[in-house]
PDB file of C-alpha atoms in Angstrom:
ATOM      1  CA  SER A  17     -18.368 -11.384   6.871  1.00 45.00           C
ATOM      2  CA  SER A  18     -22.492 -10.554   6.306  1.00 50.00           C
ATOM      3  CA  ASP A  19     -21.488  -8.550   9.705  1.00 53.00           C
ATOM      4  CA  LEU A  20     -18.828  -6.390   7.267  1.00 48.00           C
ATOM      5  CA  LEU A  21     -21.387  -5.748   4.577  1.00 49.00           C
ATOM      6  CA  MET A  22     -23.762  -4.261   6.458  1.00 53.00           C
ATOM      7  CA  ILE A  23     -21.131  -1.895   7.600  1.00 50.00           C
ATOM      8  CA  LEU A  24     -19.208  -1.039   4.554  1.00 50.00           C
ATOM      9  CA  ASN A  25     -23.451  -0.280   2.856  1.00 55.00           C
ATOM     10  CA  ASN A  26     -23.713   1.526   5.997  1.00 58.00           C
ATOM     11  CA  PRO A  27     -24.445   5.309   4.731  1.00 61.00           C
ATOM     12  CA  ASN A  28     -23.329   6.214   7.857  1.00 60.00           C
ATOM     13  CA  TYR A  29     -20.378   4.971   7.879  1.00 50.00           C
ATOM     14  CA  PRO A  30     -17.165   7.166   7.333  1.00 53.00           C
ATOM     15  CA  GLN A  31     -16.251   6.383   3.707  1.00 53.00           C
ATOM     16  CA  ARG A  32     -12.871   7.371   2.061  1.00 52.00           C
ATOM     17  CA  LYS A  33     -13.973  10.698   0.095  1.00 53.00           C
ATOM     18  CA  ASN A  34     -12.607  10.949  -3.441  1.00 51.00           C
ATOM     19  CA  ILE A  35     -10.394  14.400  -3.152  1.00 47.00           C
ATOM     20  CA  ARG A  36     -10.087  14.582  -7.500  1.00 48.00           C
ATOM     21  CA  LEU A  37     -11.627  16.755  -9.576  1.00 48.00           C
ATOM     22  CA  GLN A  38     -13.567  15.594 -12.476  1.00 48.00           C
ATOM     23  CA  SER A  39     -11.288  13.549 -14.709  1.00 50.00           C
ATOM     24  CA  ALA A  40     -11.904  16.236 -17.574  1.00 47.00           C
ATOM     25  CA  ALA A  41      -9.676  18.315 -15.680  1.00 48.00           C
ATOM     26  CA  TYR A  42      -6.843  16.107 -15.412  1.00 54.00           C
ATOM     27  CA  GLU A  43      -6.868  15.561 -19.369  1.00 57.00           C
ATOM     28  CA  GLN A  44      -6.046  19.491 -19.943  1.00 67.00           C
ATOM     29  CA  ASN A  45      -2.018  21.015 -20.350  1.00 77.00           C
ATOM     30  CA  GLY A  46      -1.259  22.744 -17.206  1.00 88.00           C
ATOM     31  CA  ILE A  47       1.243  21.911 -13.962  1.00 94.00           C
ATOM     32  CA  ALA A  48       0.299  19.892 -11.282  1.00 95.00           C
ATOM     33  CA  PHE A  49       1.624  19.815  -7.166  1.00 97.00           C
ATOM     34  CA  VAL A  50       2.063  16.373  -6.342  1.00 97.00           C
ATOM     35  CA  THR A  51       2.565  15.454  -2.891  1.00 97.00           C
ATOM     36  CA  LEU A  52       3.992  11.355  -2.518  1.00 97.00           C
ATOM     37  CA  CYS A  53       3.720  10.801   2.000  1.00 95.00           C
ATOM     38  CA  SER A  54       6.154   7.438   2.617  1.00 95.00           C
ATOM     39  CA  ALA A  55       4.272   4.653   4.595  1.00 93.00           C
ATOM     40  CA  ARG A  56       3.254   5.770   7.943  1.00 91.00           C
ATOM     41  CA  LYS A  57       5.071   8.723   7.026  1.00 91.00           C
ATOM     42  CA  ALA A  58       8.223   7.180   8.808  1.00 92.00           C
ATOM     43  CA  LEU A  59      11.379   9.437   8.367  1.00 93.00           C
ATOM     44  CA  ILE A  60      12.849   7.255   5.468  1.00 95.00           C
ATOM     45  CA  PHE A  61      14.308   9.581   3.219  1.00 96.00           C
ATOM     46  CA  GLY A  62      16.986  11.954   5.132  1.00 95.00           C
ATOM     47  CA  PHE A  63      17.483  14.708   7.847  1.00 93.00           C
ATOM     48  CA  ILE A  64      17.372  17.892   7.603  1.00 92.00           C
ATOM     49  CA  GLU A  65      19.772  19.927   9.278  1.00 89.00           C
ATOM     50  CA  ASN A  66      20.327  23.666   8.373  1.00 88.00           C
ATOM     51  CA  GLY A  67      17.607  23.547   5.762  1.00 88.00           C
ATOM     52  CA  PHE A  68      19.499  21.423   3.437  1.00 91.00           C
ATOM     53  CA  LEU A  69      18.133  17.215   3.243  1.00 94.00           C
ATOM     54  CA  HIS A  70      20.336  15.133   3.522  1.00 95.00           C
ATOM     55  CA  PRO A  71      19.272  11.437   1.736  1.00 97.00           C
ATOM     56  CA  THR A  72      19.594   8.436   2.935  1.00 96.00           C
ATOM     57  CA  PRO A  73      20.306   5.626   0.628  1.00 96.00           C
ATOM     58  CA  VAL A  74      15.970   4.641   0.105  1.00 96.00           C
ATOM     59  CA  GLY A  75      16.004   9.263  -0.668  1.00 97.00           C
ATOM     60  CA  ASN A  76      18.908   9.107  -3.279  1.00 97.00           C
ATOM     61  CA  SER A  77      17.164   5.796  -5.061  1.00 97.00           C
ATOM     62  CA  VAL A  78      13.706   8.758  -5.513  1.00 97.00           C
ATOM     63  CA  LEU A  79      15.824  11.524  -6.206  1.00 97.00           C
ATOM     64  CA  GLU A  80      17.116   9.072  -9.175  1.00 96.00           C
ATOM     65  CA  ALA A  81      14.571   8.037 -10.302  1.00 95.00           C
ATOM     66  CA  ILE A  82      13.200  12.199 -10.429  1.00 95.00           C
ATOM     67  CA  GLU A  83      16.025  12.919 -12.440  1.00 93.00           C
ATOM     68  CA  ASN A  84      15.631   9.719 -14.632  1.00 91.00           C
ATOM     69  CA  MET A  85      12.231  10.681 -15.052  1.00 88.00           C
ATOM     70  CA  LYS A  86      12.753  14.078 -15.081  1.00 82.00           C
ATOM     71  CA  ASP A  87      12.160  14.518 -19.400  1.00 72.00           C
ATOM     72  CA  SER A  88      11.818  10.502 -19.891  1.00 73.00           C
ATOM     73  CA  ARG A  89       8.133  10.557 -20.616  1.00 75.00           C
ATOM     74  CA  PRO A  90       6.488  12.592 -23.480  1.00 77.00           C
ATOM     75  CA  GLY A  91       4.132  15.478 -22.772  1.00 80.00           C
ATOM     76  CA  ILE A  92       5.862  14.803 -18.966  1.00 85.00           C
ATOM     77  CA  THR A  93       8.303  17.193 -17.427  1.00 89.00           C
ATOM     78  CA  ILE A  94       9.427  17.517 -14.003  1.00 93.00           C
ATOM     79  CA  THR A  95      10.184  20.978 -13.217  1.00 94.00           C
ATOM     80  CA  ASP A  96      10.908  21.669  -9.403  1.00 95.00           C
ATOM     81  CA  ALA A  97      11.119  18.804  -7.143  1.00 96.00           C
ATOM     82  CA  VAL A  98      11.517  19.113  -3.104  1.00 97.00           C
ATOM     83  CA  LEU A  99      12.423  15.493  -1.213  1.00 97.00           C
ATOM     84  CA  MET A 100      11.510  15.944   2.469  1.00 96.00           C
ATOM     85  CA  PRO A 101      12.310  13.123   5.091  1.00 95.00           C
ATOM     86  CA  ASN A 102       9.225  11.461   5.036  1.00 94.00           C
ATOM     87  CA  HIS A 103       7.453  13.196   2.048  1.00 95.00           C
ATOM     88  CA  LEU A 104       8.251  14.504  -1.381  1.00 97.00           C
ATOM     89  CA  HIS A 105       6.919  17.509  -3.483  1.00 97.00           C
ATOM     90  CA  ILE A 106       6.898  17.739  -7.150  1.00 97.00           C
ATOM     91  CA  LEU A 107       5.570  19.790  -9.909  1.00 97.00           C
ATOM     92  CA  ILE A 108       4.688  18.834 -13.278  1.00 94.00           C
ATOM     93  CA  GLN A 109       4.022  20.083 -16.452  1.00 92.00           C
ATOM     94  CA  ARG A 110       2.097  17.997 -18.706  1.00 87.00           C
ATOM     95  CA  GLU A 111       1.509  18.819 -22.489  1.00 83.00           C
ATOM     96  CA  ARG A 112      -0.340  16.553 -25.170  1.00 76.00           C
ATOM     97  CA  THR A 113       2.021  14.769 -27.092  1.00 72.00           C
ATOM     98  CA  ALA A 114       1.983  15.211 -31.322  1.00 73.00           C
ATOM     99  CA  ARG A 115      -0.222  12.015 -30.559  1.00 76.00           C
ATOM    100  CA  GLY A 116      -2.545  13.778 -28.502  1.00 72.00           C
ATOM    101  CA  LYS A 117      -2.344  12.232 -25.923  1.00 74.00           C
ATOM    102  CA  ILE A 118      -1.509  12.940 -22.387  1.00 74.00           C
ATOM    103  CA  ILE A 119      -0.472  10.578 -19.465  1.00 77.00           C
ATOM    104  CA  THR A 120      -2.641  10.663 -16.126  1.00 82.00           C
ATOM    105  CA  LEU A 121      -0.840  11.998 -12.830  1.00 85.00           C
ATOM    106  CA  GLY A 122      -1.564   8.484 -11.550  1.00 88.00           C
ATOM    107  CA  ARG A 123       0.033   6.918 -14.104  1.00 88.00           C
ATOM    108  CA  PHE A 124       2.756   9.032 -13.738  1.00 90.00           C
ATOM    109  CA  VAL A 125       2.817   9.121  -9.804  1.00 92.00           C
ATOM    110  CA  GLY A 126       2.414   4.733 -10.330  1.00 93.00           C
ATOM    111  CA  LEU A 127       5.485   5.330 -12.350  1.00 92.00           C
ATOM    112  CA  LEU A 128       7.512   7.077 -10.107  1.00 94.00           C
ATOM    113  CA  LYS A 129       6.710   4.749  -6.685  1.00 95.00           C
ATOM    114  CA  GLU A 130       6.669   1.598  -8.641  1.00 94.00           C
ATOM    115  CA  THR A 131      10.254   2.615  -9.630  1.00 92.00           C
ATOM    116  CA  VAL A 132      11.691   3.260  -6.396  1.00 95.00           C
ATOM    117  CA  SER A 133       9.793   0.449  -5.190  1.00 94.00           C
ATOM    118  CA  ARG A 134      11.551  -2.191  -7.208  1.00 93.00           C
ATOM    119  CA  GLN A 135      14.562  -1.544  -5.047  1.00 92.00           C
ATOM    120  CA  TRP A 136      13.227  -1.209  -1.651  1.00 92.00           C
ATOM    121  CA  GLY A 137      10.138  -3.136  -2.067  1.00 84.00           C
ATOM    122  CA  LYS A 138       6.785  -2.425  -1.387  1.00 79.00           C
ATOM    123  CA  GLY A 139       6.472  -0.958   1.792  1.00 85.00           C
ATOM    124  CA  ILE A 140       7.823   2.630   0.947  1.00 93.00           C
ATOM    125  CA  TRP A 141       4.659   4.521   0.068  1.00 95.00           C
ATOM    126  CA  GLN A 142       1.350   5.931   1.601  1.00 93.00           C
ATOM    127  CA  ARG A 143      -1.058   4.968  -0.565  1.00 90.00           C
ATOM    128  CA  GLY A 144      -2.234   7.816  -3.238  1.00 90.00           C
ATOM    129  CA  TYR A 145      -0.768  11.394  -3.537  1.00 93.00           C
ATOM    130  CA  TYR A 146      -1.960  14.926  -3.102  1.00 94.00           C
ATOM    131  CA  ASP A 147      -2.544  16.387  -6.029  1.00 94.00           C
ATOM    132  CA  HIS A 148      -3.274  20.732  -7.017  1.00 94.00           C
ATOM    133  CA  LEU A 149      -3.899  21.448 -10.994  1.00 93.00           C
ATOM    134  CA  ILE A 150      -2.142  25.252 -10.489  1.00 94.00           C
ATOM    135  CA  ARG A 151      -4.859  27.668 -12.170  1.00 92.00           C
ATOM    136  CA  THR A 152      -3.280  31.157 -12.193  1.00 94.00           C
ATOM    137  CA  PRO A 153       0.840  33.044 -12.649  1.00 95.00           C
ATOM    138  CA  ARG A 154       0.703  33.570  -8.684  1.00 97.00           C
ATOM    139  CA  ASP A 155      -1.115  30.268  -7.571  1.00 96.00           C
ATOM    140  CA  LEU A 156       2.067  28.822  -9.300  1.00 97.00           C
ATOM    141  CA  ALA A 157       4.687  31.168  -7.666  1.00 97.00           C
ATOM    142  CA  GLU A 158       3.534  30.321  -3.813  1.00 97.00           C
ATOM    143  CA  VAL A 159       3.462  26.839  -4.786  1.00 97.00           C
ATOM    144  CA  ARG A 160       7.270  27.319  -5.954  1.00 97.00           C
ATOM    145  CA  GLU A 161       7.912  29.417  -2.881  1.00 97.00           C
ATOM    146  CA  TYR A 162       6.124  26.765  -0.435  1.00 95.00           C
ATOM    147  CA  MET A 163       8.601  23.841  -2.203  1.00 96.00           C
ATOM    148  CA  ALA A 164      11.833  25.933  -1.546  1.00 95.00           C
ATOM    149  CA  SER A 165      10.752  26.676   1.985  1.00 94.00           C
ATOM    150  CA  ASN A 166       9.855  23.368   3.604  1.00 93.00           C
ATOM    151  CA  PRO A 167      13.322  22.029   3.974  1.00 92.00           C
ATOM    152  CA  ARG A 168      13.820  25.290   5.865  1.00 91.00           C
ATOM    153  CA  LYS A 169      10.941  24.957   8.320  1.00 89.00           C
ATOM    154  CA  TRP A 170      11.363  21.230   8.511  1.00 85.00           C
ATOM    155  CA  THR A 171      11.345  22.184  12.483  1.00 80.00           C
ATOM    156  CA  LEU A 172       7.736  23.296  12.638  1.00 79.00           C
ATOM    157  CA  ASP A 173       6.480  20.705  10.867  1.00 75.00           C
ATOM    158  CA  ARG A 174       4.379  18.246  12.978  1.00 73.00           C
ATOM    159  CA  GLU A 175       6.141  15.263  11.882  1.00 72.00           C
ATOM    160  CA  TYR A 176       9.346  16.501  12.698  1.00 69.00           C
ATOM    161  CA  ARG A 177      11.765  14.530  14.919  1.00 70.00           C
ATOM    162  CA  ALA A 178      15.345  15.452  15.576  1.00 67.00           C
ATOM    163  CA  LYS A 179      17.987  13.403  14.021  1.00 62.00           C
ATOM    164  CA  GLU A 180      18.441  10.125  16.193  1.00 53.00           C
TER     165      GLU A 180
END
């Protein structure tokens, strides 16, 4: 155990990097682009054929959770969502409520993951998520185009495998 502590406390040992912006950036109104991956990037959400996702039962649970959460939380609206065989892209509009509170992205993502995990077990999701705060109308347009074209470009993805 002391060897493990020496390794973990060694500044030259690779550490998980915090990729988040300062917390104040997440406390502002705005739109966030979020990507969640399946555990081990397993192709559990469906398969893509002719640019269209055919969801598995797990994928249907994810889509149902998104639909149920679209307007269910004050100050949070899911404006766009694209489910892929091993990941999910969502655009989340966040606004302060009348009480001045804003739900954190982490809390919202946690609720989404928890909803699906209750049905299928804890091993559905990869730890963490990727987020990008939208800063300009052009940024938003580029993200929406990326999301819309993602299913058509699935065969170019390094995680792509043909339907078995």
